[in-house]
Amino acid sequence: MNKELIGRRLAALRDELGYPGGEKWTQARVCAETGLTQNMLGRLEQAGAGSIEAFITYLLFFSKHGYNLNWILQPDNAHISKRSISDSTKAVDLTTVVSHLVNIKQVLDKEIDHVVVSLEG
């Protein structure tokens, strides 16, 4: 595990929080929410260094904000989603897909009926 790489990822994710249009997540703001000190946070982001407790606290902070911890921790994260997908998101996505499929079926049924009528007439 490359600690510096993980530190850069943590810093990049913090910079990404709140965008677009949201309030920027400064180190001070993260510290206020997590109870970490700026010194702890700085060491984590710059060198991936610090206590295991501070590291876990910071990881849990990102998990709470919808980030996938595997994306942060895996050396090769090219094929890993940066954001977590919750069970409720999966359910919403499944509902949307089913709705679209029903609409497509209705359109196709009408088109097939139209073609059959044209061929018969």
Coordinates of C-alpha atoms in Angstrom, one line a residue:
M1 CA 0.0 0.0 0.0
N2 CA 1.4 3.4 -1.0
K3 CA 0.6 5.7 1.9
E4 CA 1.5 8.9 -0.1
L5 CA -1.0 7.8 -2.8
I6 CA -3.7 7.3 -0.3
G7 CA -2.9 10.7 1.3
R8 CA -3.3 12.4 -2.1
R9 CA -6.6 10.6 -2.7
L10 CA -7.9 11.8 0.7
A11 CA -6.9 15.4 -0.1
A12 CA -8.5 15.2 -3.5
L13 CA -11.7 13.9 -2.2
R14 CA -11.9 16.6 0.5
D15 CA -11.3 19.2 -2.3
E16 CA -14.1 17.6 -4.3
L17 CA -16.7 17.7 -1.4
G18 CA -19.3 20.3 -1.7
Y19 CA -19.0 20.8 -5.4
P20 CA -20.7 21.9 -7.6
G21 CA -22.0 25.0 -5.9
G22 CA -21.6 23.8 -2.3
E23 CA -19.4 25.2 0.4
K24 CA -15.8 24.1 0.2
W25 CA -14.7 21.5 2.8
T26 CA -11.6 23.1 4.3
Q27 CA -9.3 21.1 6.6
A28 CA -10.8 23.2 9.5
R29 CA -14.3 22.2 8.5
V30 CA -13.5 18.5 8.3
C31 CA -11.7 18.8 11.7
A32 CA -14.8 20.3 13.3
E33 CA -16.9 17.4 12.0
T34 CA -14.5 14.6 12.8
G35 CA -12.7 15.8 15.9
L36 CA -9.4 15.4 14.2
T37 CA -6.8 18.2 14.5
Q38 CA -5.5 20.0 11.5
N39 CA -2.1 18.6 12.2
M40 CA -3.5 15.0 12.1
L41 CA -5.5 15.8 8.9
G42 CA -2.5 17.4 7.3
R43 CA -0.3 14.4 8.0
L44 CA -2.9 12.0 6.6
E45 CA -3.3 14.0 3.4
Q46 CA 0.3 14.8 2.8
A47 CA 2.0 11.5 3.6
G48 CA -0.7 9.0 4.6
A49 CA 0.8 9.2 8.0
G50 CA -0.8 9.3 11.4
S51 CA -2.5 7.0 13.9
I52 CA -4.7 4.2 12.8
E53 CA -7.5 5.9 14.8
A54 CA -7.2 9.1 12.9
F55 CA -7.0 7.2 9.6
I56 CA -10.2 5.2 10.4
T57 CA -12.0 8.4 11.5
Y58 CA -11.1 10.0 8.2
L59 CA -12.2 7.0 6.2
L60 CA -15.5 6.9 8.0
F61 CA -16.0 10.6 7.3
F62 CA -15.7 9.9 3.6
S63 CA -17.9 6.8 3.8
K64 CA -20.6 8.9 5.5
H65 CA -20.4 11.3 2.6
G66 CA -21.0 8.5 0.0
Y67 CA -17.4 7.7 -1.0
N68 CA -16.3 4.1 -1.7
L69 CA -13.5 3.1 0.7
N70 CA -12.2 0.6 -1.8
W71 CA -11.5 3.4 -4.3
I72 CA -9.4 5.1 -1.6
L73 CA -7.5 2.0 -0.5
Q74 CA -6.9 -0.2 -3.5
P75 CA -3.6 0.5 -5.3
D76 CA -5.2 0.2 -8.7
N77 CA -8.6 1.8 -8.5
A78 CA -9.2 2.5 -12.2
H79 CA -12.1 0.1 -12.3
I80 CA -13.6 1.0 -8.9
S81 CA -16.4 3.5 -8.5
K82 CA -15.4 6.5 -6.4
R83 CA -18.9 6.8 -5.0
S84 CA -20.7 4.2 -3.0
I85 CA -24.0 2.9 -4.2
S86 CA -26.5 2.3 -1.3
D87 CA -29.2 -0.3 -1.3
S88 CA -31.8 2.5 -1.6
T89 CA -30.0 3.9 -4.7
K90 CA -30.0 0.4 -6.2
A91 CA -33.8 0.2 -5.5
V92 CA -34.4 3.6 -7.1
D93 CA -32.3 2.6 -10.1
L94 CA -34.1 -0.7 -10.5
T95 CA -37.5 1.1 -10.3
T96 CA -36.4 3.5 -13.0
V97 CA -35.1 0.8 -15.3
V98 CA -38.3 -1.2 -14.9
S99 CA -40.4 1.9 -15.7
H100 CA -38.3 2.6 -18.8
L101 CA -38.7 -1.0 -20.0
V102 CA -42.5 -0.9 -19.5
N103 CA -42.6 2.3 -21.6
I104 CA -40.4 0.7 -24.3
K105 CA -42.7 -2.3 -24.4
Q106 CA -45.8 -0.1 -24.8
V107 CA -44.2 1.7 -27.7
L108 CA -43.1 -1.5 -29.4
D109 CA -46.5 -3.1 -28.9
K110 CA -48.1 -0.1 -30.7
E111 CA -45.5 -0.2 -33.5
I112 CA -46.1 -4.0 -33.9
D113 CA -49.8 -3.5 -34.0
H114 CA -49.4 -0.7 -36.6
V115 CA -47.2 -3.0 -38.8
V116 CA -49.6 -5.9 -38.5
V117 CA -52.5 -3.7 -39.6
S118 CA -50.5 -2.3 -42.5
L119 CA -49.6 -5.8 -43.7
E120 CA -53.2 -7.0 -43.4
G121 CA -54.7 -4.0 -45.1

